[in-house]
Every structure is written in C-alpha cells, then in structure tokens.
Coordinates of C-alpha atoms in Angstrom, one line a residue:
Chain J
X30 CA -8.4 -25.6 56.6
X31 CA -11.1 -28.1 57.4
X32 CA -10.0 -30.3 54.2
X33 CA -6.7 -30.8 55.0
X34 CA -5.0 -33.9 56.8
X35 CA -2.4 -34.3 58.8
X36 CA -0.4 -38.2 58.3
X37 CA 2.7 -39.2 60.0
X38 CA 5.1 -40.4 56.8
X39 CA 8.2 -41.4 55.9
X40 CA 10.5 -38.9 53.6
X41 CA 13.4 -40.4 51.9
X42 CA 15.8 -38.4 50.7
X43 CA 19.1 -40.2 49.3
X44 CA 19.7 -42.9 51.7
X45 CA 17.7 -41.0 54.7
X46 CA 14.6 -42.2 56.3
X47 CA 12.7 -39.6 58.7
X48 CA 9.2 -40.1 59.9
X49 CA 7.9 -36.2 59.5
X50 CA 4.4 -35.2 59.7
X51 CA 3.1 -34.1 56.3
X52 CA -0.4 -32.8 54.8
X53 CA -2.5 -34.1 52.3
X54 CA -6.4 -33.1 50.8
X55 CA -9.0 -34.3 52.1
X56 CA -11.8 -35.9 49.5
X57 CA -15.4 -36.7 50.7
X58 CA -18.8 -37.7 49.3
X59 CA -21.1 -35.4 48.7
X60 CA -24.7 -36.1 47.8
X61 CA -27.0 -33.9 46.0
X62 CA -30.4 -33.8 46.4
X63 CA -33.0 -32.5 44.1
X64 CA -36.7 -31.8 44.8
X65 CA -36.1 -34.3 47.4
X66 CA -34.8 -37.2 45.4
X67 CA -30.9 -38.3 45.7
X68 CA -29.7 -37.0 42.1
X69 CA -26.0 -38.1 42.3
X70 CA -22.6 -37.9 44.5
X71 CA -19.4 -36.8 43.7
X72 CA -15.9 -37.2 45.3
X73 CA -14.9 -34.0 45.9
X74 CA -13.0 -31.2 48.2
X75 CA -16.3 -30.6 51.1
X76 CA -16.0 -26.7 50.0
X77 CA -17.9 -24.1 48.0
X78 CA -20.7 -27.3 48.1
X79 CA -23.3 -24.9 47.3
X80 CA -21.8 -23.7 44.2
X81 CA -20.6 -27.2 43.4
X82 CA -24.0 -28.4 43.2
X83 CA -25.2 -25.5 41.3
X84 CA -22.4 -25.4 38.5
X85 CA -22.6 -28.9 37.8
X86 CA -26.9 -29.3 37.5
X87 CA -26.4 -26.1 35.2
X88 CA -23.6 -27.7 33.6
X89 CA -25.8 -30.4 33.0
X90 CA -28.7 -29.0 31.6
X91 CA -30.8 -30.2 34.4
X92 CA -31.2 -26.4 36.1
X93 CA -31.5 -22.9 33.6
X94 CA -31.2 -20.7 35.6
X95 CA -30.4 -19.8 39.4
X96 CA -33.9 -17.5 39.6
X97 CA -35.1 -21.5 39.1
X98 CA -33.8 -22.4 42.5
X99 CA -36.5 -22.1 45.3
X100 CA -34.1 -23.0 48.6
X101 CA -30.9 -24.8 48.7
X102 CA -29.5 -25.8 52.2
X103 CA -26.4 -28.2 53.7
X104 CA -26.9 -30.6 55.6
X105 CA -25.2 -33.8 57.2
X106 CA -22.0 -31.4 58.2
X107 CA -21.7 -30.3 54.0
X108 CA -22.2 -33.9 52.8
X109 CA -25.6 -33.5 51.5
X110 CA -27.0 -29.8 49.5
X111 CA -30.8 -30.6 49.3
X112 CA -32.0 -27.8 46.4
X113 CA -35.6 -27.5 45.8
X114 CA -36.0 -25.8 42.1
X115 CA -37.4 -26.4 39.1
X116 CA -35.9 -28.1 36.5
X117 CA -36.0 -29.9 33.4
X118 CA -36.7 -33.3 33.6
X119 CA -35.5 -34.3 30.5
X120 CA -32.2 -33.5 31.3
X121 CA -32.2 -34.7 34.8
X122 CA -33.0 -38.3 33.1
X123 CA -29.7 -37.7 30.8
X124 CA -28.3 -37.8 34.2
X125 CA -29.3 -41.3 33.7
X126 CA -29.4 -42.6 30.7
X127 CA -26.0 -43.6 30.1
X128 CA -22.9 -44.4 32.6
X129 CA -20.1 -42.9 30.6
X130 CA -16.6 -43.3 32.2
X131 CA -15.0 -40.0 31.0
X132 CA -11.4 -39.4 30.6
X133 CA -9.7 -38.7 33.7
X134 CA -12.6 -40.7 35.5
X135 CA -12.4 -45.0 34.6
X136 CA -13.2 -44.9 38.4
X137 CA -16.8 -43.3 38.6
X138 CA -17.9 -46.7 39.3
X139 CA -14.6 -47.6 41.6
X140 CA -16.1 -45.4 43.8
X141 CA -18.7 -47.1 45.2
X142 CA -16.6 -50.7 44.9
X143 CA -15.2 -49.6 48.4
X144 CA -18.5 -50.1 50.1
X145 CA -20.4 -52.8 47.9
X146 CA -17.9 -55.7 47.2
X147 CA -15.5 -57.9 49.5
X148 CA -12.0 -56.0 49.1
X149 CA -8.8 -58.2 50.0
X150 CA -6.5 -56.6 52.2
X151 CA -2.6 -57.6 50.7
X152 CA -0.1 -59.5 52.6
X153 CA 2.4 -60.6 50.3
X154 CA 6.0 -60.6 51.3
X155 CA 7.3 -58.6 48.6
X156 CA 10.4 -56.4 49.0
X157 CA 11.6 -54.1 46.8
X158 CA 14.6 -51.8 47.3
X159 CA 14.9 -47.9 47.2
X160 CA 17.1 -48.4 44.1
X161 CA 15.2 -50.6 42.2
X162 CA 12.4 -48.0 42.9
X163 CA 14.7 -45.3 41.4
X164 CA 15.8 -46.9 38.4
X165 CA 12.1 -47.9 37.3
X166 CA 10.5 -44.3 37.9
X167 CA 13.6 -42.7 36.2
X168 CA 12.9 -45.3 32.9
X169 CA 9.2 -44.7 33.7
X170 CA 9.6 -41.4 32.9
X171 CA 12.0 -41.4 30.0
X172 CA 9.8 -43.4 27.9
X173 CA 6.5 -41.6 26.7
X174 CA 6.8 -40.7 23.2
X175 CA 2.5 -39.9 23.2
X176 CA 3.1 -37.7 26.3
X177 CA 5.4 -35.7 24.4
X178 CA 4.0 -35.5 21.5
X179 CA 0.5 -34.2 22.8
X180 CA 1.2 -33.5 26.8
X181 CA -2.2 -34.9 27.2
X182 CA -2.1 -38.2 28.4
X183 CA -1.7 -40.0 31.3
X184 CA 0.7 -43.5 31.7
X185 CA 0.9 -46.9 34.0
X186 CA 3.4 -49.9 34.3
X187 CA 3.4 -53.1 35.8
X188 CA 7.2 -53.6 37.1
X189 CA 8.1 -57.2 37.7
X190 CA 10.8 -59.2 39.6
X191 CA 12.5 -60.8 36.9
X192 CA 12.4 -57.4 35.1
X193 CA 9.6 -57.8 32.5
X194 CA 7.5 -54.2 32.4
X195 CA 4.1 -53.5 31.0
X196 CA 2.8 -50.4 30.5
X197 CA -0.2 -48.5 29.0
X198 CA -0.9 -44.9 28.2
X199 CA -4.4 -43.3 27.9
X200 CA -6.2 -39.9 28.7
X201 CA -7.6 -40.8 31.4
X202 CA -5.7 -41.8 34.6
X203 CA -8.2 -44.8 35.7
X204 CA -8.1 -45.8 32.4
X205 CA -4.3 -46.4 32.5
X206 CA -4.2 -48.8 35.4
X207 CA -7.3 -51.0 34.0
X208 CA -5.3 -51.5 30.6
X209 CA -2.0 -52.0 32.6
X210 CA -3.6 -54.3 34.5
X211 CA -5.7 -56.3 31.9
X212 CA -2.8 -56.6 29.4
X213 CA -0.8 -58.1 32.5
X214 CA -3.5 -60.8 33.4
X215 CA -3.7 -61.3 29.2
X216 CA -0.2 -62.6 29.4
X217 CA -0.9 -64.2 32.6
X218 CA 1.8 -62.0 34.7
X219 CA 2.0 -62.5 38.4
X220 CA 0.4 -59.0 39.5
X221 CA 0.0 -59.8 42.9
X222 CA 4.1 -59.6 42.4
X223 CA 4.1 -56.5 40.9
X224 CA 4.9 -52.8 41.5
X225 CA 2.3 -50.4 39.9
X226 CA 4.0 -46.7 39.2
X227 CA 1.5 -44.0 38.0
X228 CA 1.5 -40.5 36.4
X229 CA -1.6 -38.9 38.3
X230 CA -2.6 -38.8 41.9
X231 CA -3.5 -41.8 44.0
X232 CA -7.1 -40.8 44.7
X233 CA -9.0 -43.5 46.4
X234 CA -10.7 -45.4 43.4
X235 CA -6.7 -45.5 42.1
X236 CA -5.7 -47.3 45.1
X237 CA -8.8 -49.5 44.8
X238 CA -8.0 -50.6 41.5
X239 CA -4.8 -51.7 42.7
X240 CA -6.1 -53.9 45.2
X241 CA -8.7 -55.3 43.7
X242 CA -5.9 -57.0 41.6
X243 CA -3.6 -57.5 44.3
X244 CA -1.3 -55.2 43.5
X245 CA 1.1 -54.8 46.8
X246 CA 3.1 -51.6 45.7
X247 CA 1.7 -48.2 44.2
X248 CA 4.0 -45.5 43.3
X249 CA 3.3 -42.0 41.8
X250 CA 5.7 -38.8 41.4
X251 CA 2.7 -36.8 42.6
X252 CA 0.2 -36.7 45.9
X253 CA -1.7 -38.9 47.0
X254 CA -5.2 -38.0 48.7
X255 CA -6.2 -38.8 52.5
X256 CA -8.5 -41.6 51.3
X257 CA -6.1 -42.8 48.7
X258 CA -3.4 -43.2 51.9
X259 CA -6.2 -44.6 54.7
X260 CA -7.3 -47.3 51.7
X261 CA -3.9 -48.2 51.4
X262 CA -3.6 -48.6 55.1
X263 CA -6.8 -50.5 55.6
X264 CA -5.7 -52.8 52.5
X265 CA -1.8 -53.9 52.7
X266 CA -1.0 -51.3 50.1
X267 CA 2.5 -49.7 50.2
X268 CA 1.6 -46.2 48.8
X269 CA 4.8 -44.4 47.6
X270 CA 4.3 -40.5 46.5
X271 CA 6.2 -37.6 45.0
X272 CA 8.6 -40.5 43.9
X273 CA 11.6 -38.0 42.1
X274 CA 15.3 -38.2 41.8
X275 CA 16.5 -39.5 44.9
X276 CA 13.5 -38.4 47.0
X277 CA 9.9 -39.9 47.7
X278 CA 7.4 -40.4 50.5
X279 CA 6.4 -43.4 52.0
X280 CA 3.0 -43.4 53.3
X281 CA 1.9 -47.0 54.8
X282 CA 3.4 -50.4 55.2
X283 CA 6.9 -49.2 54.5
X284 CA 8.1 -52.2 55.9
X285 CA 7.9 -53.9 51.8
X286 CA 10.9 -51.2 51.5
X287 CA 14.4 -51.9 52.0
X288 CA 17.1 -49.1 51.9
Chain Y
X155 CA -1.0 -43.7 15.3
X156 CA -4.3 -44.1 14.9
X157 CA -5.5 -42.2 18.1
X158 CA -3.1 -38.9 17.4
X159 CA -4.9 -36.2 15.0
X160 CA -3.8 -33.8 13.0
X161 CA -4.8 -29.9 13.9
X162 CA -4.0 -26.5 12.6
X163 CA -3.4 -24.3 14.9
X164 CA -2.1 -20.6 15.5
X165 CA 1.0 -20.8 17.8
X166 CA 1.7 -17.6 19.6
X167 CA 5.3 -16.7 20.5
X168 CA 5.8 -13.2 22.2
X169 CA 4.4 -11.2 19.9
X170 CA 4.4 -13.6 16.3
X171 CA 1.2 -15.3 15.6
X172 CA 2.3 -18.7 13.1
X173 CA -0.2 -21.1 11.6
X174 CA 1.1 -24.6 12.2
X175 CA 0.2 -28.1 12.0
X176 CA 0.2 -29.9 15.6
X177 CA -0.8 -33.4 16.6
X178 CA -3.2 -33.7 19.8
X179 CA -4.7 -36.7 21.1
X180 CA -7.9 -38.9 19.6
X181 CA -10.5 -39.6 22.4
X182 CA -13.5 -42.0 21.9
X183 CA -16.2 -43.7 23.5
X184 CA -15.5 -47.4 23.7
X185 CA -18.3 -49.8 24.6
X186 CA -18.2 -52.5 27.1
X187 CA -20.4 -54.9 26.3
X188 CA -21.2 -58.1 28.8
X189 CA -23.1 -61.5 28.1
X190 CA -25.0 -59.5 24.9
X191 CA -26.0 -56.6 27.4
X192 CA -24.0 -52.8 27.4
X193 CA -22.3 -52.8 30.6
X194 CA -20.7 -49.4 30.4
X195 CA -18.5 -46.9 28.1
X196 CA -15.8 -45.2 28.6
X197 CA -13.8 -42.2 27.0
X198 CA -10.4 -43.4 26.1
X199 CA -7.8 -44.1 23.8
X200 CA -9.1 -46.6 21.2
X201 CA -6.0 -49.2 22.1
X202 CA -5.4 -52.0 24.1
X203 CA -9.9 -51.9 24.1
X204 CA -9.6 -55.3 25.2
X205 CA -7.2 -55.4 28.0
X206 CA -9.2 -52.1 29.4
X207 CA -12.3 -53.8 29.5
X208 CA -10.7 -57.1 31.4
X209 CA -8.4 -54.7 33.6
X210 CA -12.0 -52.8 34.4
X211 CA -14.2 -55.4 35.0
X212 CA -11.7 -57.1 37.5
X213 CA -11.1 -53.6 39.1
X214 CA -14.5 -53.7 39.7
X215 CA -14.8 -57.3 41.0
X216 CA -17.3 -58.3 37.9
X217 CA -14.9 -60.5 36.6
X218 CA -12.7 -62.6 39.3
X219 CA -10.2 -64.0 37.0
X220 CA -9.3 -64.2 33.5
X221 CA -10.3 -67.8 33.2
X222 CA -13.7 -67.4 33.9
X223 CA -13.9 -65.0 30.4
X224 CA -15.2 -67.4 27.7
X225 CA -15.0 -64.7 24.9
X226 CA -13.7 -62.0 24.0
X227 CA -14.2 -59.9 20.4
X228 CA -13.6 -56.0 19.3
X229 CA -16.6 -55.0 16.7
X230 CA -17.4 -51.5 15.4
X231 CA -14.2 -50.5 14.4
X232 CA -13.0 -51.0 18.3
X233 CA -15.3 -48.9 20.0
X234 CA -17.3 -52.3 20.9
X235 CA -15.7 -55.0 23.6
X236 CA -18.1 -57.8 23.7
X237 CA -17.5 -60.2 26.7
X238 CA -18.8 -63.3 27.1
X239 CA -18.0 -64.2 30.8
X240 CA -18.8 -65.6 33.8
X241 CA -20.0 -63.0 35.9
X242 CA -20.4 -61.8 39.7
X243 CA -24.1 -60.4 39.0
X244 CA -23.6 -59.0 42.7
X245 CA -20.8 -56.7 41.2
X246 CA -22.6 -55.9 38.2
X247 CA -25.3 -54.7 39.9
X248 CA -22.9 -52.4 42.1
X249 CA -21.6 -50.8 39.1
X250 CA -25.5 -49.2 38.7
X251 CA -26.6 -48.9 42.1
X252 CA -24.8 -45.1 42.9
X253 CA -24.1 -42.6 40.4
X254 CA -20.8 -41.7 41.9
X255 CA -18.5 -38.7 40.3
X256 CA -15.1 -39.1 41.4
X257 CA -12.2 -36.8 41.7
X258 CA -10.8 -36.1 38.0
X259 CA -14.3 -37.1 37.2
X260 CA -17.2 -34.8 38.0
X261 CA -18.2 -35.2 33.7
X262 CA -19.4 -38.9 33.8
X263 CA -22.6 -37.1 32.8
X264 CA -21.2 -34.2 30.8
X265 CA -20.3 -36.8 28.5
X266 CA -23.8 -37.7 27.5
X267 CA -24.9 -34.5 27.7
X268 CA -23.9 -33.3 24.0
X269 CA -25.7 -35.8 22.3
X270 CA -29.2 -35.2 24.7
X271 CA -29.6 -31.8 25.3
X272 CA -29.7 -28.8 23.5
X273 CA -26.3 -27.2 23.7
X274 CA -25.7 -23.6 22.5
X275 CA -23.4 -22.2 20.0
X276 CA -21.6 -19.2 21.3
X277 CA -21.2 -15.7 19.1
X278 CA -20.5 -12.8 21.6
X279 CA -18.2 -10.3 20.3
X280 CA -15.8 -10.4 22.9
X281 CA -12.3 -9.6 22.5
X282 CA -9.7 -9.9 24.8
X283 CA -5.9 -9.3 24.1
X284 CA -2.6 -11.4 24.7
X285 CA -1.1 -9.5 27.3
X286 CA -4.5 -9.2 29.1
X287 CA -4.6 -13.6 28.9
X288 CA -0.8 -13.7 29.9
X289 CA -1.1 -11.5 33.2
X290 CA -4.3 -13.3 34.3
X291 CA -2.8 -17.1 33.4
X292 CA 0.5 -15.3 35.3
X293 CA -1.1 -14.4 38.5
X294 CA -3.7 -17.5 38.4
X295 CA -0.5 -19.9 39.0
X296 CA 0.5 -17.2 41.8
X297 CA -2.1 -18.2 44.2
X298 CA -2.5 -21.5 44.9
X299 CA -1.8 -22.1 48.5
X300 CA -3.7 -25.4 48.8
X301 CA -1.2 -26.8 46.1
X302 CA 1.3 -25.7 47.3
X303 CA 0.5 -27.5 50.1
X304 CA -1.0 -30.9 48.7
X305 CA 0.3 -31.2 45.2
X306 CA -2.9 -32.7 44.5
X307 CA -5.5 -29.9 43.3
X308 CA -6.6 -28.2 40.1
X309 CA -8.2 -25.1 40.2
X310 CA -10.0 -22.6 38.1
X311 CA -10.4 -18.9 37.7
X312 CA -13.6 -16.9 35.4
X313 CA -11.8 -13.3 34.9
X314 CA -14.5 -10.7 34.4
X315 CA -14.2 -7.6 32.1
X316 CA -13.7 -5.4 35.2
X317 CA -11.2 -6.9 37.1
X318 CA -13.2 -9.7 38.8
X319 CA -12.2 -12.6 39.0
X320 CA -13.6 -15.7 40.9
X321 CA -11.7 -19.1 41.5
X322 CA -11.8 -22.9 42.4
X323 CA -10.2 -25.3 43.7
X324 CA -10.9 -28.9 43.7
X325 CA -9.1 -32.5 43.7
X326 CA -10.8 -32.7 40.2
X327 CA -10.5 -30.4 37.1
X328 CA -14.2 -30.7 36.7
X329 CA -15.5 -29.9 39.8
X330 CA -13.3 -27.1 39.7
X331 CA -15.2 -25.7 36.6
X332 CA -18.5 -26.4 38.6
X333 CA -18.3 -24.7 41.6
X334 CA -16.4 -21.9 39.8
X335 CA -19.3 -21.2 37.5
X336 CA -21.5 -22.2 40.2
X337 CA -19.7 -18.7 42.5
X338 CA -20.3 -16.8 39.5
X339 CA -24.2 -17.5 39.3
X340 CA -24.9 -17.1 43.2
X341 CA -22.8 -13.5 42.6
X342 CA -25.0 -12.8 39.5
X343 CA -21.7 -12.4 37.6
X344 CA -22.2 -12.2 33.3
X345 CA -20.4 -15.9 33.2
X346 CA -21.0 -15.1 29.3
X347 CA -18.1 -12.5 29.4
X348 CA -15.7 -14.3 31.3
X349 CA -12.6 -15.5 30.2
X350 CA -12.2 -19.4 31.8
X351 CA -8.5 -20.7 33.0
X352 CA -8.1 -24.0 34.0
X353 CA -5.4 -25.8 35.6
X354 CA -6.4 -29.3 33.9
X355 CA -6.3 -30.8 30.7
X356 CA -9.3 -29.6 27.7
X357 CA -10.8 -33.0 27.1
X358 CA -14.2 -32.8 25.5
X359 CA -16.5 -32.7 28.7
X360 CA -14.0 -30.0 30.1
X361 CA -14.8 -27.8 26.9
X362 CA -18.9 -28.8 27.3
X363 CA -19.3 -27.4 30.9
X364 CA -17.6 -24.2 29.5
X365 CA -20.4 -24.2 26.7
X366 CA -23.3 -24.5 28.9
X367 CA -22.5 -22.0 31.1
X368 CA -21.8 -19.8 28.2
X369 CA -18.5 -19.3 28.8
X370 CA -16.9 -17.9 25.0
X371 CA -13.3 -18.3 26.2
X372 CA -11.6 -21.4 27.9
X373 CA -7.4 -21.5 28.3
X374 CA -5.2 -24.2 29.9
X375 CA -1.8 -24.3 30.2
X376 CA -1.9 -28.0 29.5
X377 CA -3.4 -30.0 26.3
X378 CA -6.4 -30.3 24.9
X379 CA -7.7 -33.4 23.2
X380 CA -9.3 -33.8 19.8
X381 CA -12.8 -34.3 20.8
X382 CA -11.7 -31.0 23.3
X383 CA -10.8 -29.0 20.1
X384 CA -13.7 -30.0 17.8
X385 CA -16.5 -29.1 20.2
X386 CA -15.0 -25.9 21.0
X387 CA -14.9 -25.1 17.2
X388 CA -18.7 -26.7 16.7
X389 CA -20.1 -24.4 19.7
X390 CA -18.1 -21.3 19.2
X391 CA -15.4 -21.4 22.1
X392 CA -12.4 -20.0 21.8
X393 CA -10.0 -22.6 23.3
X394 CA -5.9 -21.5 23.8
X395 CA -3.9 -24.9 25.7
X396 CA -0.3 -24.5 26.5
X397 CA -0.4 -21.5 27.7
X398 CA 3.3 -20.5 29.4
X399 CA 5.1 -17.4 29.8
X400 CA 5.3 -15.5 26.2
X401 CA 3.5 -18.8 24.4
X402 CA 0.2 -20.2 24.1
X403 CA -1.3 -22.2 21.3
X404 CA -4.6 -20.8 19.7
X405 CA -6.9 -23.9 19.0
X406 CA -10.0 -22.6 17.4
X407 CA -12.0 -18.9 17.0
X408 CA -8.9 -17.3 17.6
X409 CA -10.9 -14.0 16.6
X410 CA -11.4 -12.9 19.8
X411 CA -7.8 -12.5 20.6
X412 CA -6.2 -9.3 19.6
X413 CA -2.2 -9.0 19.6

C-alpha cells in the first residue's frame, strides 16, 4: 500500500534491543481546490482523496449536493483534487470566519509551524534509562481518574530528573501537551530536561509541539506516524512508541537511552 | 468537577434496557485573546485555560518565553484568556496564513459550522434492532488490516438497509467520516438510511458531520462528550457510545432501536 512506510527501529523487549524493520502510516498534505481557488489542506492518509474532498465540503455546508459538482480531478500525484461545482458561498466563507482548534486538533495551526518558523533541532545530553521509562508510563497510566470516569479524554506529563511530574488531561490530544507544557514554564520547570509521555499518536504537529519547547524525549503507548518519526529525526527528538509493560519501540536518537 | 456533566442515559446489557445516570465529559470553546485582538479558540476542557494558551502560543513560536508575557487574565467565566505579551508578529501571522486540518482534526471548521449554517433536524422513521448494531459493530472491528498494521488509524463504516456497507480509514476520526460519506454520495447511496460506526470518540463536530450528511444513527464504541450528546439530541441523531460485545450505552432518540 502506497501509504505505508517502511523505518528501521529498535524493539525492546525486557532487556533486548533488536534493530527490526517495522511499518508505520504515511500522512501527507492534501490541498483542495475549489472553482479554482485553494479552499483548505488537511493532513491526511493520500486515499479515497476524491471522496475526502467531497464528504468534508458537504460536511461543511459549502457543497448540497454531488449533482452540484461539474468535474473534480487529482492532481500533483493525489496532493491536490481541483472540483469545479457550485456552491454556497456563504458557507465557503464560514470556512473562514473563525479558526477553531477542535478537540482532538490544538495542532491545526502546528501544521504549518513546520514550514513557516525557525524550528531548533535538540541536542541536549539527556539520558534516561529503560527503567525509569517503565516506572513512569506504568504511574502514567495508573493515574486518570477523568479517563475512567468518562473514557473520553486524552492525558500528558512532563517527567523530570529530580522526580517532580506535571501532567494535564483534556479532550483533545494537542490540547494536552500545550497545557502540560504551559503549566511547566508557569512554574518555571526545566522542559528542555524533561521527558514528555502521551496518550494519542505522535502525528507530526505532536512532535512539533515538543520541540518547539525543547522537549528532548517523547513517549506514547501507541504509533507514531512517518512524519511524526522523520520530524523527530530531523529535530534531536527521541520518539519512543507502543511504550507497554516491558516492551516499546525506539524510533530515532536512541542513543538518549540507556539499558 | 466542573467540566464532567451529568446525562441520563439507557444502558443496554444483553438483552435489559436500564435508565441510568452517567457522567461524560464538558467541552467548550475557550478564547485566546492577544494584545486586545482574538488570536484563536479552541475546544477543550475549561481548566488550566491559562497554561493552554501559554503552552499554545510557545508551541507555536508566538510567544518565545514566558518572560516576555506582561499579562495574563481569565474573563467570561474562563472561556476568555487575554494576553498581553510581547509577540513574534512573524508567528502570528503564520497561525492565519494556511488553513491546515490535521490528523485527529479534519473539524476545525465543523466547529463553526453549527452556529453559521443551517443545520437540519433529522425525523426518519428508521428502526434498526440490537442484534442488527452488535453484528455490524462485531464485524466492523474484524477488518481492519491497516491497523493492524500501524496502530495508528481510525476508520468508519455507513451500513445500508441491504447489506451495504461502505468504509474508511484515515489517521484522523474526522476524515474518516468525510471520505466515508463522501464514497456514499459518488455511489449515490441513501446516506439518510445509514447507520454510522466510528472507531473515534463523539465529540460535538464528530456528531455535526453526521447531521449534515443526514446520517439519523451514529455509534462508537468509545465516549462521547457533552457538547457530542446535546447536538445529537437538538438535531435528531440517535447516538449509542460504548458499544462492546452484549453492551452499548443509548445516549439520546433511543427510539429507533428495537430490542
């Protein structure tokens, strides 16, 4: 599948290290175009771009119908679908109107940080061992009294050498780190010192948050994307994945962890 | 807490149908507001408003450090932040430049959308029945090869009244929910008499995209959120979260269920 990635990564398992080639998604920008004007991007899975484009602009208000659409093609290898239809322009200024973070987004506007603004790539000499990662994501988890009592939100800590933790809870996964993070430089913590374990995915605008505050060590018990691993690479990042029981995967500069 | 809320619900267990109280989770739109100008908003958890709007506007390079913020106040009963900072206009202006959706995004616009356009209120007379919402939820956690694979997709599925059924994956929930509606209208499919399973949580914009599409029934096997619940109930969706084996919780117009 064209939206799939191979990376070379290191599995640990107890006190095991193999380097093993593993998969991960693949998440791209895709750009739609309406009556010849950019309307919007998304970060998506470069599939089904056609009916992506579709769904969403009827989601939206912004086309009625699909007897409203006059041609709709791909171009730019399935980066761009250029639709020519009619629509209501009302709506398509909604599009507009009002940048709304929604939950499970914080990052619509991490997305574009990437390319705009100077990112620091990390070079602290921060170890940590595969223990002390262990013990935190086991506490990590043990500790979410709003998770189980609604199953609907999403959780971040700061961990810290000499053992202080911050953490912050909210619906939406972006929203998490930003509040982690902000309470952290409140108190005037050390972030560039810290180790950031999450509860979603490390998508890219994830690992961007992280180093836009110079955070050297990202952990999550799930997957990572292909951008969320090459923006760790490209930025000092360690990225640490599908971090349970004695098993997790490390995905670049694995040199920050010591058995 | 002041972000949990209280809900009755119908909790189905095998083949018992209970009313019961249940807590789910409060979402809001909180307010960023920079040097006397709105900067952004954001769907959240109203806690920790401030350190989410200083963890944000570093994640986004608007603010470099926490020294350079002269002042910081919560108005409006919290859903305001107002910031008066030294800024990176350069950054600022970033945060407009690109509409960007990003993954676990794909409803920074659904969010205005309620409050602009004119947004239906569903009344078909479909019924389905338990067992006919257990097999389909069943088989739709069968089939996912590209999770199995990555970890890191969500996916969703429109059943049809004959057997049809059309699915979606994406890295996020809503841009699952777009290009699965968006299949359905290239195929000409009656998306008013689907039935809608989601892999992701029901926050409010989840529940939106199912209400302009027409879509009368939406299920997750996850939570919803409050602001989920209440436009399902003020638009005529019939939303069921939790939905596992022999149990799923009936949030509102459970009428179109039949034991």
């Amino acid at each position: 599948m064209e939206y799939l990635k191979n990376v070379w990564i290191e599995k640990v398992h107890g006190d095991d290290i193999d380097a093993e080639e593993d998969v991960v998604i693949l998440e791209t920008r895709v750009s739609i175009f309406l009556n010849g004007q950019k309307a919007i991007s998304t970060m998506c899975i470069p599939k089904d771009q056609d009916a992506h484009a579709i769904g969403f602009l009827m989601s939206e208000g912004v086309i009625k119908s699909v007897e409203d659409i006059e041609s709709l093609e791909l171009k730019a290898d399935g980066l761009e679908v250029h639709i020519t239809a009619r629509i209501d322009e009302e709506s398509l200024k909604h599009l507009y109107k009002e940048k709304t973070l929604v939950s499970g987004c914080g990052g619509g506007v991490t997305g574009n940080t990437a390319e705009n603004v100077q990112v620091p790539f990390i070079d602290t000499k921060l170890t940590v061992t595969l223990d002390h990662i262990r013990e935190t994501v086991g506490r990590f988890y043990d500790e979410s009294e709003l998770y189980r009592l609604t199953g609907c939100v999403h959780k971040a800590l700061l961990s810290y050498e000499d053992g202080t933790t911050v953490e912050s809870e909210d619906i939406g996964r972006h929203n998490a780190i930003d509040k982690v993070a902000g309470k952290s430089r409140l108190k005037g913590l050390p972030v560039e010192r810290a180790m950031l374990i999450v509860s979603g995915r490390l998508s890219s605008e994830m690992v961007i948050k992280a180093v836009m505050h110079r955070i050297p060590i990202v952990i999550s018990r799930t997957a990572p994307t292909f951008l969320g691993v090459k923006t760790a690479q490209e930025h000092g990042v360690t990225l640490i994945g599908f971090a349970r029981g004695r098993k997790m995967n490390l995905y670049t500069h694995s040199g920050r962890i010591k058995p």
